[in-house]
Each structure stands twice: as C-alpha cells, then as structure tokens.
Amino acid sequence: MTEMMIEAAGLNKYFSDFHVLRNIDLQVKSGERVVLCGPSGSGKSTLIRCLNGLELHQGGKLAVCGIALTNTRRSIDLVRRRTGMVFQNFNLFPHMTAVENCMIAPMRVRGLTREEARAVAETYLRRVHVEDQINKYPAQLSGGQQQRVAIARALAMSPDVMLFDEPTSALDPEMVGEVLDTMTEIASEGTTMICVTHEMGFARKIADRVVFMDAGAIVETAPPEEFFTQSRTPRAREFLSWVMH
Amino acid sequence: MFQPYTWNHVFFMLGGLGTTIWLAAIALVGGSIAGSILALVRVAHNPLLRNAARLYIFVVQGTPLLVTLFIAYFGARWIGIDVAPVVAIAVAFSFYAAAFLGEIWRGAIESVPHGQREGSHALGLSYADAMRFIIVPQAIRIATPPTVGFFVQLIKNTSLASVVGIVELTRTSQIVSNATFKPLDVYLTAATFYFVVCFPLTLLSRYLERRLGTQTK
Ligand SMILES: Nc1ncnc2c1ncn2[C@@H]1O[C@H](COP(=O)(O)OP(=O)(O)OP(=O)(O)O)[C@@H](O)[C@H]1O
Ligand SMILES: [Mg+2]
C-alpha cells in the first residue's frame, strides 16, 4: 500500500475577502515528486504554506503525513515535525553558524544531545556539499551555499515531506545550478517533494507530475512531458511560452 | 558666613553621585526585569495581556516622571507602606524604566525579520523556543544601542529625585552651593561627575552601534 503524504480535498482559503485558494484537490503519494507552477499571484506559495500550517485554511479537508491538519496547535505541531520547508530567502538564522543552524531543531524538537545533533547536522551538510563551510555564519556564505545549508537544516529533521518554495529564485544565475543539483540528488533518494519552481528543466528531470495553478485553482495536472508538449489549457500554454524564454 | 568650597564638599558630592548611580542601577535592573516581561507580553497572542501591557506603557509614558516620583513618594506613605523615601523612588524609577525599555525591546523583537519566525516554525520549534533561541538573541543585538542610550538618559533623569528630597548628586550640589555660594563652581563639578559617568556609556553605545552594524549585512 502506498501511503498518502498529502491529501487535500476542496481546500479553500481567503485573505479577508480575497479568495486565494479555490477548491484545491491534491493528492501526493509517498516518494512522489510534484512540481507546482503557475503565474505570479496564482496562490502557489499560499498552498504550499498551508501544507505545514504557516497559513491556515478555511474550508475543506487537509491531511499531511496522515495527520488531519485542523488549524489546532497540536495538529500543526505534529505536521511540522514531519515536514521540512525551504524558502526563497533561505531564512537561515544569522547569529548561528551553518552547523548550529542544522542542530537547533534536532536538539529542541527531537531532544537529541548536542553531540548527536552535531553528528546529524554534519551528515546532512556533507550531503549538500558544504562540509567545508560548517563553522561559517550565513553572511560569510554565498547564496547557493546558504540555500544548501537551509536544505540540510530541513533534512536534519528527517522529514517525510520536503516543501520547496521557489528555492532558486533569489539566487544569482551562476548559483542556481548547484542548488538544483542538490535537489536532484535528494529527489533521487526517494524523498517526497513538493516544489514550487519555474525551473522547467529541473521539473522535466525530476517531477512525476506537474501541477499548474492559476487564480487560486489547480487548472491542470500532468506528467512533465505531457505538460510541456501538449498542455490542454490555454492558460498553461501561455504560461509555458512565457517561462521557456 | 559662607564656607569656602573645599575637597570636603567635593567628597560630599561624590557621595551624592553614589546615590545617583545606585538609583540608576536599581532602575535598570528592576526596569529590565519588568521591561522584558512587558516586551514579551506585548508581542504575545493573548489580547488581554497584550492590551494590559499597552495600557501600562501608555499611562507611564504619558505621565511626567516628576509626577510619577511624587506619587511614589507620597503614595507609599498614604497606603501605609513604611519604606525609606529613597526605596520608593528607586521603585518608581524602575516602573518608569520598564515602560520605556519594554517599548524599545518590543520594537527590537518586532524588527527581527518575519522569515526568522517562519523558519523556526517550519522546523517545528515551539513559540517559546523560537523566541529564546532565534528571535530574542537577534533582538538583543538590535536593542543594545538604544538601551544604552536610554540608560544614559536615566542617569541624568535621576536628578529629578532631588525634588522629593533624595540626597543624590544634584541635591548634594544644591546643599553645597547654598553653603558656599559658589554655584557655578559647584554645578560645574556636578556636570563633570555626570559627564564622567555618562560619556563612557555614550562611547559604548556608539561602539556597539558600529560593531553590530557591520555584523548584520
Ligand atoms: N498575507 C497576505 N494577505 C493578503 N493577501 C495575500 C497575502 N499573501 C498573499 N496574498 C495574495 O494572495 C495571492 C496569492 O499569493 P501567493 O504568494 O500564494 O502567490 P504565488 O503564486 O506564490 O506568487 P509568486 O509566484 O509571485 O510567488 C496574491 O494575489 C497575493 O497578493
Ligand atoms: Mg510565491
């Protein structure tokens, strides 16, 4: 039996009277890699942030890692322990070194000792190839290195689902590749991933499915080849012609 | 008829300086404890607590310090608490400092970028842990220069305690001035004492501002 990692049914969300998410149905199986794309303002960030309770939804059902997310403190805490998130702006803790950034949650949330947490942190920092930089502060790292540390920090909690919100959009072009390579490696290890990105080459390479959103609704869902070559909706075709250049 | 202005007078004023520093130190310690609680309550989720803290800050900041001192001085007797006036005044300064430090620190906590909270929460850190390990350490850096600046103001404001008869530096200066009739010499000495205490703090504040400014990119 394949476990369902994300099950959203009829999900709705409003920012006061603005309807941001409209009847979202989304199911993601364990090990599946989903790329979420769509024009700016279509609600991609809002959707992915609902998945770990950074935004609260107002209607419909949502279960993450088998836990019903009901906007209660307890369900949100449970879900956050099992999901990792990588942000566009890294959100590394500037007063902590790379390795300390990766140790704090294992120590405080999983209750590991300092030594155990350090071992875990070093393992994941090695996996994202920043093992030479672990004692540097974020300000001393390049953008690409910072984002890879942020990925290691999320992985250090051994999440069941990894959420990425445009992880390469804030990077200088020459650093995009190294972060995408790291993400490709993580994808190849069978991690369940939901990734908001406009990097269509990356989507083609790793995604099992591309989900296209427009104006708060999921408009089209298709395997990448199909989505890129024969998308059904005009909105998706318009979007593709725009991002491909 | 007037005494000559002698070293004895200067030593007497030094004693007053001691009381001044003592008052400021009590206010800083008391104000810091109450101020940090106020700051945390001001950013808490509970609207009742949040508004109570706001009201407190509103009232204390909206009352002249001198009036607060009078209230503490006469109020302590009136409600039958038998404390030395200097203690009542130290407590009043603490309440005063708490209101200002609370606001300085609330501002510092709120100026830590929102992404830091989201980063903490996404990792599963609790509200308390996010505050303790992520937000407050960064807020302290932001708050240090204005806190030191406020402390300098506080030391100077303790001169108001002379009005309710606390024998601190300004009051000792008045006494010496009346006895010697050399007000200019006496008050220049007092100004020098205030300066010697406050100037290093001003320098420290500038230094911290520069150092912390270069650390955060
Ligand atoms: N906190 C908020 N309050 C009010 N409106 C918001 C808020 N956050 C987002 N919105 C609005 O909701 C809509 C969806 O925003 P969202 O950030 O999810 O879009 P997005 O698809 O991620 O866009 P982008 O590609 O620009 O990141 C936008 O119109 C945005 O202005
Ligand atoms: Mg977005």
XYZ file of C-alpha atoms and ligand atoms in Angstrom:
494
model
C 0.000 0.000 0.000
C 1.383 3.404 -0.841
C 0.897 5.911 1.884
C -0.706 9.242 1.035
C 1.519 12.097 2.145
C -0.744 14.944 1.133
C -4.490 14.707 0.812
C -6.274 17.960 0.157
C -9.941 17.926 -0.730
C -11.928 21.043 -1.522
C -9.387 23.280 0.207
C -10.320 26.939 0.362
C -8.575 29.931 1.764
C -9.339 33.634 1.960
C -7.222 36.649 2.806
C -10.073 38.692 4.330
C -12.474 38.734 1.364
C -9.905 37.762 -1.271
C -10.362 34.138 -2.337
C -6.767 32.856 -2.689
C -7.293 29.119 -2.878
C -10.318 27.718 -4.622
C -11.399 24.132 -4.080
C -7.935 22.643 -4.189
C -7.846 18.863 -4.612
C -4.348 17.462 -4.390
C -3.026 14.040 -3.526
C 0.635 13.226 -3.224
C 1.837 9.689 -2.583
C 4.884 8.747 -0.587
C 8.002 9.162 -2.721
C 6.249 11.251 -5.309
C 7.797 14.466 -6.633
C 5.407 17.197 -7.596
C 6.308 20.484 -9.219
C 3.896 23.325 -8.641
C 3.937 26.144 -11.143
C 1.779 28.981 -12.335
C 1.819 32.730 -12.835
C 2.733 35.143 -10.071
C -0.065 35.578 -7.567
C -1.770 32.314 -8.509
C -1.519 31.025 -4.936
C 1.411 28.591 -5.135
C 3.133 29.894 -2.028
C -0.118 30.083 -0.144
C -0.928 26.465 -0.989
C 2.474 25.099 -0.023
C 2.409 27.157 3.187
C -0.965 25.681 4.090
C 0.656 22.257 3.982
C 2.723 22.945 7.121
C 0.351 25.331 8.819
C 2.214 28.547 8.087
C -1.090 29.629 6.607
C -4.412 28.417 7.945
C -7.046 27.206 5.516
C -10.694 27.973 5.986
C -12.569 25.265 4.230
C -12.135 21.728 3.024
C -10.056 18.854 4.320
C -6.325 18.602 4.553
C -4.230 15.704 5.794
C -0.440 15.772 5.778
C 1.521 12.599 6.545
C -1.748 11.050 7.627
C -2.363 13.785 10.210
C -5.547 15.788 9.809
C -4.488 19.442 9.769
C -7.319 21.139 11.580
C -5.752 24.501 12.434
C -5.267 23.340 16.018
C -1.908 23.955 17.659
C -1.415 20.239 18.229
C -2.095 19.095 14.663
C 0.133 21.858 13.313
C 2.975 20.871 15.635
C 2.660 17.229 14.628
C 2.708 18.096 10.925
C 5.688 20.424 11.282
C 7.717 17.657 12.863
C 7.275 15.599 9.744
C 7.654 18.223 7.049
C 10.663 20.289 6.049
C 10.472 23.593 4.244
C 12.950 25.523 2.131
C 12.213 29.187 1.483
C 13.063 31.534 -1.328
C 15.039 33.754 1.061
C 16.680 30.848 2.937
C 15.625 32.172 6.362
C 18.829 30.912 7.915
C 19.477 32.116 11.456
C 22.174 34.785 11.016
C 23.501 34.529 14.581
C 24.277 30.838 14.247
C 26.912 29.040 12.202
C 25.862 26.661 9.435
C 26.183 23.645 11.690
C 24.343 25.337 14.564
C 21.522 26.198 12.163
C 21.174 22.492 11.491
C 21.480 21.458 15.169
C 18.872 23.613 16.854
C 15.751 21.728 15.741
C 17.173 18.234 16.283
C 18.114 19.306 19.812
C 14.998 21.221 20.775
C 12.341 19.293 18.864
C 13.719 15.770 18.731
C 15.595 16.015 22.017
C 18.988 14.933 20.725
C 22.090 15.791 22.728
C 24.471 18.402 21.355
C 26.875 15.684 20.152
C 24.155 13.643 18.479
C 22.714 16.744 16.829
C 26.144 17.782 15.593
C 26.670 14.353 14.030
C 23.293 14.545 12.306
C 23.941 18.095 11.111
C 27.344 17.183 9.723
C 25.888 14.225 7.844
C 23.379 16.417 6.029
C 25.791 19.276 5.451
C 28.068 16.760 3.765
C 25.176 15.532 1.685
C 24.580 19.049 0.336
C 28.341 19.502 -0.185
C 29.057 22.337 2.212
C 31.142 20.293 4.644
C 33.998 22.806 4.360
C 31.825 25.697 5.484
C 30.087 24.327 8.544
C 31.567 26.787 11.025
C 30.817 29.861 8.955
C 27.981 32.256 9.592
C 25.347 32.648 6.863
C 26.654 36.115 5.937
C 30.003 34.509 5.108
C 28.467 32.066 2.614
C 27.407 32.542 -0.991
C 23.706 32.472 -1.809
C 23.960 28.979 -3.229
C 25.777 27.739 -0.137
C 23.224 29.377 2.129
C 20.375 27.692 0.345
C 22.129 24.332 0.543
C 22.616 24.836 4.293
C 18.898 25.620 4.510
C 18.152 22.362 2.706
C 20.426 20.471 5.105
C 18.719 22.149 8.044
C 15.347 20.887 6.870
C 16.676 17.404 6.058
C 18.274 17.108 9.502
C 14.791 16.595 10.934
C 14.321 13.563 8.643
C 11.047 14.904 7.276
C 8.637 12.688 5.377
C 7.806 15.509 3.010
C 10.019 18.309 1.747
C 8.378 21.557 0.669
C 10.304 23.994 -1.520
C 9.010 27.473 -2.309
C 10.953 28.876 -5.253
C 14.302 27.844 -3.721
C 16.358 29.266 -6.581
C 14.526 32.495 -7.411
C 16.577 34.656 -5.069
C 19.905 33.293 -6.317
C 22.391 34.750 -8.747
C 22.132 32.803 -12.015
C 25.514 31.113 -11.592
C 24.382 29.561 -8.289
C 21.080 28.153 -9.448
C 22.717 25.044 -10.881
C 24.395 23.905 -7.663
C 21.144 24.133 -5.706
C 19.158 22.325 -8.394
C 21.826 19.604 -8.457
C 21.467 19.171 -4.712
C 17.699 18.987 -5.024
C 18.014 16.459 -7.843
C 20.150 14.278 -5.575
C 17.560 14.498 -2.814
C 14.841 13.622 -5.301
C 16.780 10.576 -6.431
C 16.862 9.332 -2.828
C 13.104 8.888 -2.901
C 12.124 11.858 -0.744
C 8.560 13.066 -1.187
C 8.892 16.562 -2.609
C 6.569 19.390 -3.450
C 8.402 22.121 -5.198
C 7.241 25.497 -6.400
C 9.630 26.431 -9.184
C 9.852 27.992 -12.596
C 12.913 25.904 -13.449
C 11.279 23.836 -16.141
C 14.422 21.861 -16.965
C 14.522 20.704 -13.365
C 10.819 19.899 -13.424
C 11.309 17.788 -16.519
C 14.151 15.887 -14.919
C 12.712 15.064 -11.511
C 8.966 15.605 -11.436
C 6.482 12.770 -11.533
C 3.780 15.317 -12.006
C 3.431 18.998 -12.780
C 0.567 20.831 -11.146
C -0.377 24.092 -12.811
C -2.238 26.742 -10.817
C -3.991 29.854 -11.994
C -6.018 32.350 -9.978
C -6.096 30.144 -6.885
C -7.231 26.964 -8.583
C -5.453 23.897 -9.916
C -6.052 24.137 -13.633
C -4.067 21.221 -14.942
C -2.140 18.221 -13.639
C 0.020 16.133 -15.939
C 3.311 14.250 -16.183
C 6.042 16.698 -17.213
C 6.468 15.510 -20.810
C 2.788 15.754 -21.434
C 2.512 19.117 -19.688
C 5.333 20.654 -21.683
C 4.447 19.271 -25.072
C 0.674 19.074 -25.093
C -0.805 21.084 -22.248
C -4.543 21.179 -22.531
C -5.409 24.608 -21.206
C -4.650 27.896 -22.979
C -3.547 29.433 -19.661
C -0.889 26.749 -19.229
C 0.322 27.168 -22.812
C 0.550 30.916 -22.334
C 2.455 30.409 -19.079
C 4.847 27.939 -20.720
C 5.613 30.204 -23.637
C 6.446 32.843 -21.046
C 8.730 30.785 -18.780
C 10.538 28.987 -21.586
C 12.226 32.210 -22.633
C 29.485 83.407 56.804
C 29.787 81.247 53.626
C 32.085 78.272 53.760
C 34.954 78.100 51.300
C 34.464 75.459 48.536
C 36.748 72.616 49.617
C 37.562 68.990 48.826
C 35.239 68.004 51.626
C 32.376 69.405 49.610
C 33.539 67.524 46.567
C 33.644 64.301 48.561
C 30.142 65.031 49.862
C 29.003 65.400 46.268
C 30.787 62.170 45.376
C 28.567 60.527 47.953
C 25.590 62.025 46.122
C 26.960 60.598 42.898
C 26.966 57.203 44.610
C 23.242 57.548 45.350
C 22.641 58.676 41.760
C 24.371 55.585 40.405
C 22.591 53.412 42.922
C 19.204 54.796 41.845
C 20.021 54.340 38.164
C 21.295 50.809 38.757
C 18.155 49.786 40.673
C 16.023 51.317 37.924
C 17.994 49.477 35.266
C 17.777 46.107 36.991
C 14.139 46.477 38.034
C 13.209 48.111 34.749
C 14.951 45.389 32.762
C 13.133 42.589 34.517
C 9.728 44.248 34.246
C 10.549 45.632 30.793
C 11.441 42.238 29.340
C 8.190 40.790 30.673
C 6.294 43.753 29.190
C 8.034 43.331 25.828
C 7.192 39.618 25.657
C 3.597 40.238 26.715
C 3.284 42.985 24.111
C 4.089 40.510 21.321
C 2.135 37.594 22.846
C -1.006 36.093 21.357
C -3.274 36.757 24.333
C -5.081 40.044 23.563
C -5.978 40.647 27.217
C -2.368 40.577 28.375
C -1.243 42.472 25.313
C -3.651 45.316 25.964
C -2.887 45.393 29.691
C 0.789 45.880 28.838
C -0.149 48.540 26.316
C -2.225 50.409 28.833
C 0.608 50.314 31.363
C 3.102 51.681 28.846
C 0.594 54.278 27.695
C -0.033 55.545 31.230
C 3.569 55.583 32.410
C 4.937 57.136 29.225
C 2.164 59.715 29.316
C 2.917 60.839 32.860
C 5.764 63.260 33.639
C 8.462 61.434 35.540
C 8.339 64.040 38.290
C 4.652 63.334 38.843
C 5.391 59.600 38.995
C 8.025 60.339 41.627
C 5.609 62.429 43.696
C 3.018 59.689 43.500
C 5.555 57.086 44.622
C 6.853 59.334 47.388
C 3.512 60.327 48.894
C 1.625 57.260 47.738
C 3.880 54.861 49.621
C 3.075 56.656 52.907
C -0.571 57.052 52.087
C -1.134 53.326 51.574
C 0.825 52.777 54.760
C 3.956 51.182 53.389
C 6.755 52.201 55.665
C 9.761 52.379 53.388
C 12.607 54.807 53.117
C 11.777 57.505 50.527
C 14.818 56.510 48.532
C 13.410 52.991 48.139
C 10.022 54.288 46.982
C 11.819 56.492 44.467
C 14.007 53.617 43.220
C 10.839 51.596 42.675
C 9.236 54.495 40.792
C 12.271 54.768 38.524
C 12.014 51.033 37.883
C 8.397 51.384 36.790
C 9.366 54.286 34.586
C 12.294 52.409 33.040
C 10.141 49.324 32.488
C 7.718 51.245 30.292
C 10.468 52.613 28.078
C 12.650 49.514 27.973
C 9.546 47.432 27.273
C 8.814 49.532 24.195
C 12.421 49.568 23.000
C 12.597 45.802 23.277
C 9.198 45.176 21.749
C 10.337 47.217 18.767
C 13.529 45.172 18.586
C 11.646 41.872 18.735
C 9.289 43.025 16.005
C 12.104 44.245 13.800
C 13.590 40.746 13.539
C 12.528 39.732 10.022
C 9.340 37.692 9.878
C 11.119 34.962 7.923
C 13.050 34.086 11.084
C 9.808 33.109 12.825
C 8.609 31.152 9.818
C 11.962 29.423 9.529
C 11.730 28.433 13.197
C 8.142 27.266 12.980
C 8.727 25.281 9.807
C 11.395 23.367 11.750
C 8.866 22.580 14.462
C 10.366 24.831 17.128
C 7.791 25.911 19.701
C 6.873 29.568 20.213
C 8.973 29.695 23.388
C 11.983 28.048 21.747
C 11.739 30.276 18.687
C 11.732 33.304 20.994
C 14.537 32.044 23.184
C 16.969 30.748 20.588
C 16.130 32.627 17.407
C 14.236 35.883 17.920
C 15.465 37.283 21.242
C 19.196 36.785 20.533
C 18.781 38.772 17.332
C 16.581 41.368 19.050
C 19.245 41.915 21.728
C 21.716 42.994 19.079
C 19.235 45.439 17.646
C 18.233 46.755 21.071
C 21.658 47.234 22.641
C 22.485 50.724 21.331
C 19.079 52.271 22.208
C 19.117 50.515 25.592
C 22.494 52.009 26.479
C 21.219 55.360 25.213
C 18.189 55.106 27.464
C 20.398 54.243 30.422
C 22.350 57.469 29.889
C 19.056 59.410 29.935
C 18.031 57.544 33.048
C 21.189 58.518 34.949
C 20.584 62.144 34.112
C 16.884 61.915 34.972
C 17.672 60.705 38.479
C 18.427 64.373 39.202
C 14.636 64.786 39.471
C 14.769 62.766 42.670
C 16.338 65.818 44.305
C 12.925 67.492 44.145
C 11.414 64.957 46.517
C 14.374 65.280 48.870
C 16.552 62.344 47.851
C 20.144 63.308 48.541
C 21.649 62.361 45.206
C 24.200 64.291 43.159
C 22.004 67.236 42.203
C 20.678 67.590 45.748
C 24.179 67.488 47.288
C 25.193 70.149 44.766
C 22.316 72.368 45.893
C 23.333 71.914 49.511
C 26.979 72.708 48.801
C 26.021 75.630 46.605
C 23.849 77.116 49.357
C 26.618 76.664 51.888
C 29.462 78.058 49.792
C 27.591 80.412 47.495
C 29.780 79.233 44.628
C 27.015 77.854 42.404
C 28.977 77.949 39.171
C 31.949 76.031 40.567
C 29.689 73.571 42.304
C 27.438 72.848 39.362
C 30.398 72.586 37.003
C 31.746 69.927 39.348
C 28.369 68.171 39.262
C 28.256 68.394 35.470
C 31.725 66.862 35.347
C 30.560 63.982 37.538
C 27.528 63.312 35.338
C 29.733 63.531 32.283
C 32.348 61.130 33.642
C 29.650 58.535 34.245
C 27.624 59.098 31.064
C 30.325 59.696 28.487
C 31.835 56.181 28.602
C 28.308 54.830 28.160
C 27.735 57.069 25.151
C 31.003 55.831 23.709
C 29.957 52.253 24.406
C 26.653 52.864 22.651
C 28.406 54.291 19.582
C 30.884 51.428 19.552
C 28.132 48.821 19.786
C 26.162 50.541 17.062
C 29.137 50.428 14.742
C 30.101 46.876 15.601
C 26.601 45.454 15.346
C 26.002 47.456 12.189
C 28.859 45.758 10.396
C 27.909 42.308 11.615
C 24.462 42.233 10.110
C 24.770 42.545 6.384
N -0.764 37.716 3.807
C -1.489 38.055 2.737
N -2.530 38.917 2.857
C -3.271 39.261 1.794
N -3.073 38.787 0.552
C -2.067 37.935 0.364
C -1.213 37.523 1.435
N -0.300 36.670 0.951
C -0.549 36.560 -0.359
N -1.602 37.313 -0.728
C -2.196 37.397 -2.060
O -2.622 36.111 -2.424
C -2.330 35.853 -3.776
C -1.511 34.604 -3.892
O -0.254 34.818 -3.326
P 0.902 33.751 -3.388
O 2.068 34.341 -2.678
O 0.402 32.466 -2.882
O 1.189 33.665 -4.933
P 2.345 32.885 -5.695
O 1.674 32.017 -6.678
O 3.252 32.250 -4.741
O 3.059 34.059 -6.470
P 4.616 34.299 -6.748
O 4.966 33.499 -7.967
O 4.695 35.762 -7.028
O 5.386 33.892 -5.541
C -1.637 37.091 -4.320
O -2.607 37.840 -5.019
C -1.180 37.811 -3.102
O -1.202 39.196 -3.315
Mg 5.270 32.592 -4.141
